XYZ file of C-alpha atoms in Angstrom:
196
model
C -101.692 76.100 146.032
C -102.924 73.392 143.663
C -101.830 70.407 145.761
C -102.612 69.443 149.335
C -99.330 69.028 151.195
C -99.466 66.989 154.377
C -97.317 64.530 156.242
C -99.632 61.527 155.886
C -99.508 61.771 152.090
C -95.727 62.125 152.195
C -95.256 59.176 154.582
C -97.522 57.004 152.416
C -95.633 58.036 149.287
C -92.330 57.092 150.927
C -93.587 53.686 152.074
C -95.300 52.839 148.769
C -92.286 53.875 146.703
C -89.974 51.588 148.677
C -92.319 48.621 148.195
C -92.733 49.356 144.488
C -89.024 49.954 143.852
C -88.045 46.760 145.671
C -90.395 44.735 143.438
C -90.072 46.448 140.065
C -87.095 48.796 140.197
C -87.115 52.565 140.382
C -89.871 54.273 138.433
C -90.915 57.847 139.189
C -94.569 58.735 138.669
C -95.594 61.765 140.758
C -96.170 65.346 139.609
C -95.622 68.882 140.901
C -94.494 69.055 144.536
C -94.790 65.312 145.063
C -92.413 64.777 142.151
C -89.741 66.573 144.186
C -90.643 64.507 147.267
C -90.375 61.316 145.210
C -87.068 62.356 143.614
C -85.591 63.214 147.022
C -86.750 59.833 148.313
C -85.328 58.086 145.259
C -81.897 59.589 145.893
C -82.100 58.605 149.580
C -83.098 55.078 148.522
C -80.079 54.809 146.225
C -77.846 56.463 148.817
C -78.934 53.866 151.390
C -77.865 51.016 149.126
C -74.614 52.719 148.133
C -73.786 53.152 151.842
C -74.383 49.422 152.352
C -72.098 48.593 149.418
C -69.357 50.896 150.724
C -69.098 48.673 153.825
C -68.138 45.626 151.717
C -64.396 45.596 152.351
C -64.294 42.022 151.065
C -65.036 43.373 147.554
C -61.794 45.316 147.342
C -60.697 48.919 147.081
C -62.169 49.673 143.660
C -65.645 48.435 144.612
C -65.644 50.611 147.740
C -64.259 53.570 145.743
C -67.115 53.366 143.228
C -69.647 53.068 146.056
C -68.170 56.205 147.646
C -68.526 58.075 144.347
C -72.170 56.971 144.187
C -72.669 58.211 147.745
C -71.286 61.645 146.817
C -73.536 61.842 143.740
C -76.732 60.706 145.461
C -76.080 62.916 148.484
C -75.623 65.972 146.259
C -78.855 65.211 144.388
C -80.706 64.584 147.648
C -79.604 67.983 148.960
C -80.570 69.651 145.684
C -84.093 68.220 145.969
C -84.387 69.444 149.570
C -83.650 72.960 148.367
C -86.076 72.562 145.452
C -88.865 71.420 147.796
C -88.235 74.440 149.998
C -88.126 76.752 146.984
C -91.441 75.359 145.709
C -93.105 75.718 149.115
C -91.652 79.199 149.618
C -93.105 80.318 146.295
C -96.503 78.694 146.886
C -96.966 79.629 150.553
C -95.373 83.102 150.415
C -94.262 82.897 154.063
C -93.950 85.968 156.255
C -90.610 87.733 156.365
C -88.228 86.865 159.168
C -88.800 90.321 160.712
C -92.504 89.538 161.232
C -92.354 86.207 163.077
C -89.953 83.512 164.295
C -87.917 81.594 161.723
C -88.096 77.819 162.033
C -84.556 76.421 162.188
C -85.425 73.360 160.107
C -87.089 73.809 156.736
C -90.002 71.710 155.444
C -87.657 70.171 152.863
C -85.243 69.090 155.589
C -88.121 67.542 157.536
C -89.385 65.694 154.454
C -85.862 64.412 153.822
C -85.740 63.104 157.405
C -89.134 61.428 156.896
C -87.685 59.720 153.817
C -84.755 58.380 155.815
C -87.076 57.222 158.599
C -89.180 55.345 156.016
C -86.045 53.566 154.802
C -85.017 52.759 158.385
C -88.492 51.420 159.161
C -88.527 49.226 156.055
C -85.097 47.740 156.699
C -85.644 47.346 160.444
C -88.889 45.463 159.712
C -86.826 43.020 157.636
C -84.622 42.413 160.671
C -87.697 41.718 162.809
C -88.716 38.942 160.388
C -85.269 37.383 159.842
C -85.189 33.666 160.549
C -81.413 33.160 160.542
C -80.908 35.195 163.745
C -81.790 34.578 167.370
C -84.882 35.836 169.171
C -82.884 38.488 171.030
C -81.874 40.101 167.720
C -85.463 40.136 166.478
C -86.803 41.543 169.759
C -84.168 44.285 169.844
C -85.041 45.215 166.265
C -88.753 45.178 167.084
C -88.133 47.719 169.851
C -86.072 49.874 167.482
C -88.786 49.669 164.824
C -91.404 50.917 167.308
C -89.179 53.903 168.124
C -88.599 54.648 164.422
C -92.351 54.589 163.732
C -92.971 56.882 166.714
C -90.291 59.302 165.460
C -91.867 59.195 161.998
C -95.306 60.071 163.405
C -93.944 62.857 165.606
C -91.910 64.386 162.790
C -94.927 64.200 160.489
C -96.986 66.070 163.070
C -94.226 68.685 163.397
C -94.228 69.156 159.616
C -98.005 69.630 159.497
C -97.824 72.116 162.382
C -95.032 74.078 160.693
C -96.925 74.292 157.401
C -100.060 75.472 159.244
C -98.041 78.135 161.081
C -96.448 79.293 157.828
C -99.890 79.657 156.231
C -101.096 81.567 159.328
C -97.971 83.795 159.120
C -97.041 83.005 162.739
C -93.802 81.214 161.811
C -91.633 81.333 158.744
C -88.728 79.503 157.141
C -85.905 80.281 154.784
C -84.517 78.316 151.886
C -81.176 77.200 153.281
C -78.697 76.601 150.484
C -76.304 73.784 151.305
C -73.410 75.022 149.141
C -71.705 71.631 149.286
C -68.037 72.316 148.673
C -66.483 68.873 148.382
C -67.940 68.162 144.922
C -66.931 71.527 143.461
C -63.439 71.606 141.902
C -63.398 75.395 142.421
C -64.019 75.095 146.180
C -62.359 71.838 147.276
C -58.643 72.551 147.975
C -57.756 68.917 147.266
C -59.122 69.390 143.745
C -58.063 72.933 142.866
C -54.524 72.541 144.241
C -53.737 69.396 142.246
C -50.419 69.637 140.442
């Protein structure tokens, strides 16, 4: 495998991308496996903001409708990148077959996707901790939540590193779980294929 894959690098990538994108807009710059990590994170980043927009009932039905369409698009792309990360790792690591050792129920790609979401939660919760137009109780509550998010991020990162080490040692394996999202497919969504 030409690249070192570990949770610390992934967590740093997530945090640095958010800071960069907030200042200068989205620009993707990583290669190989980390390109997939960055793309997944980019779709989560856009999904986060589309979810926020979808809550703006004061903007009217059409605004919320377009936000919902963005959510569907970004969510599909996010899931595609999860599968691509798993496919890349499966090819590079050549894990043991599921007859030889236990299969991990969550794939590395799923864990990396969760780390991406935790990075977004940490960033936005940190903003709440610093807000000046709220009371101290709000800031303190958010500070407690931020500490929990950071702890979850660290624990999940450790779990990812342990899983990858076990896969390399052939003591645990994983499968590429295909999401087969049906709601976006006009051949599979009954609301779309049964239109008159």
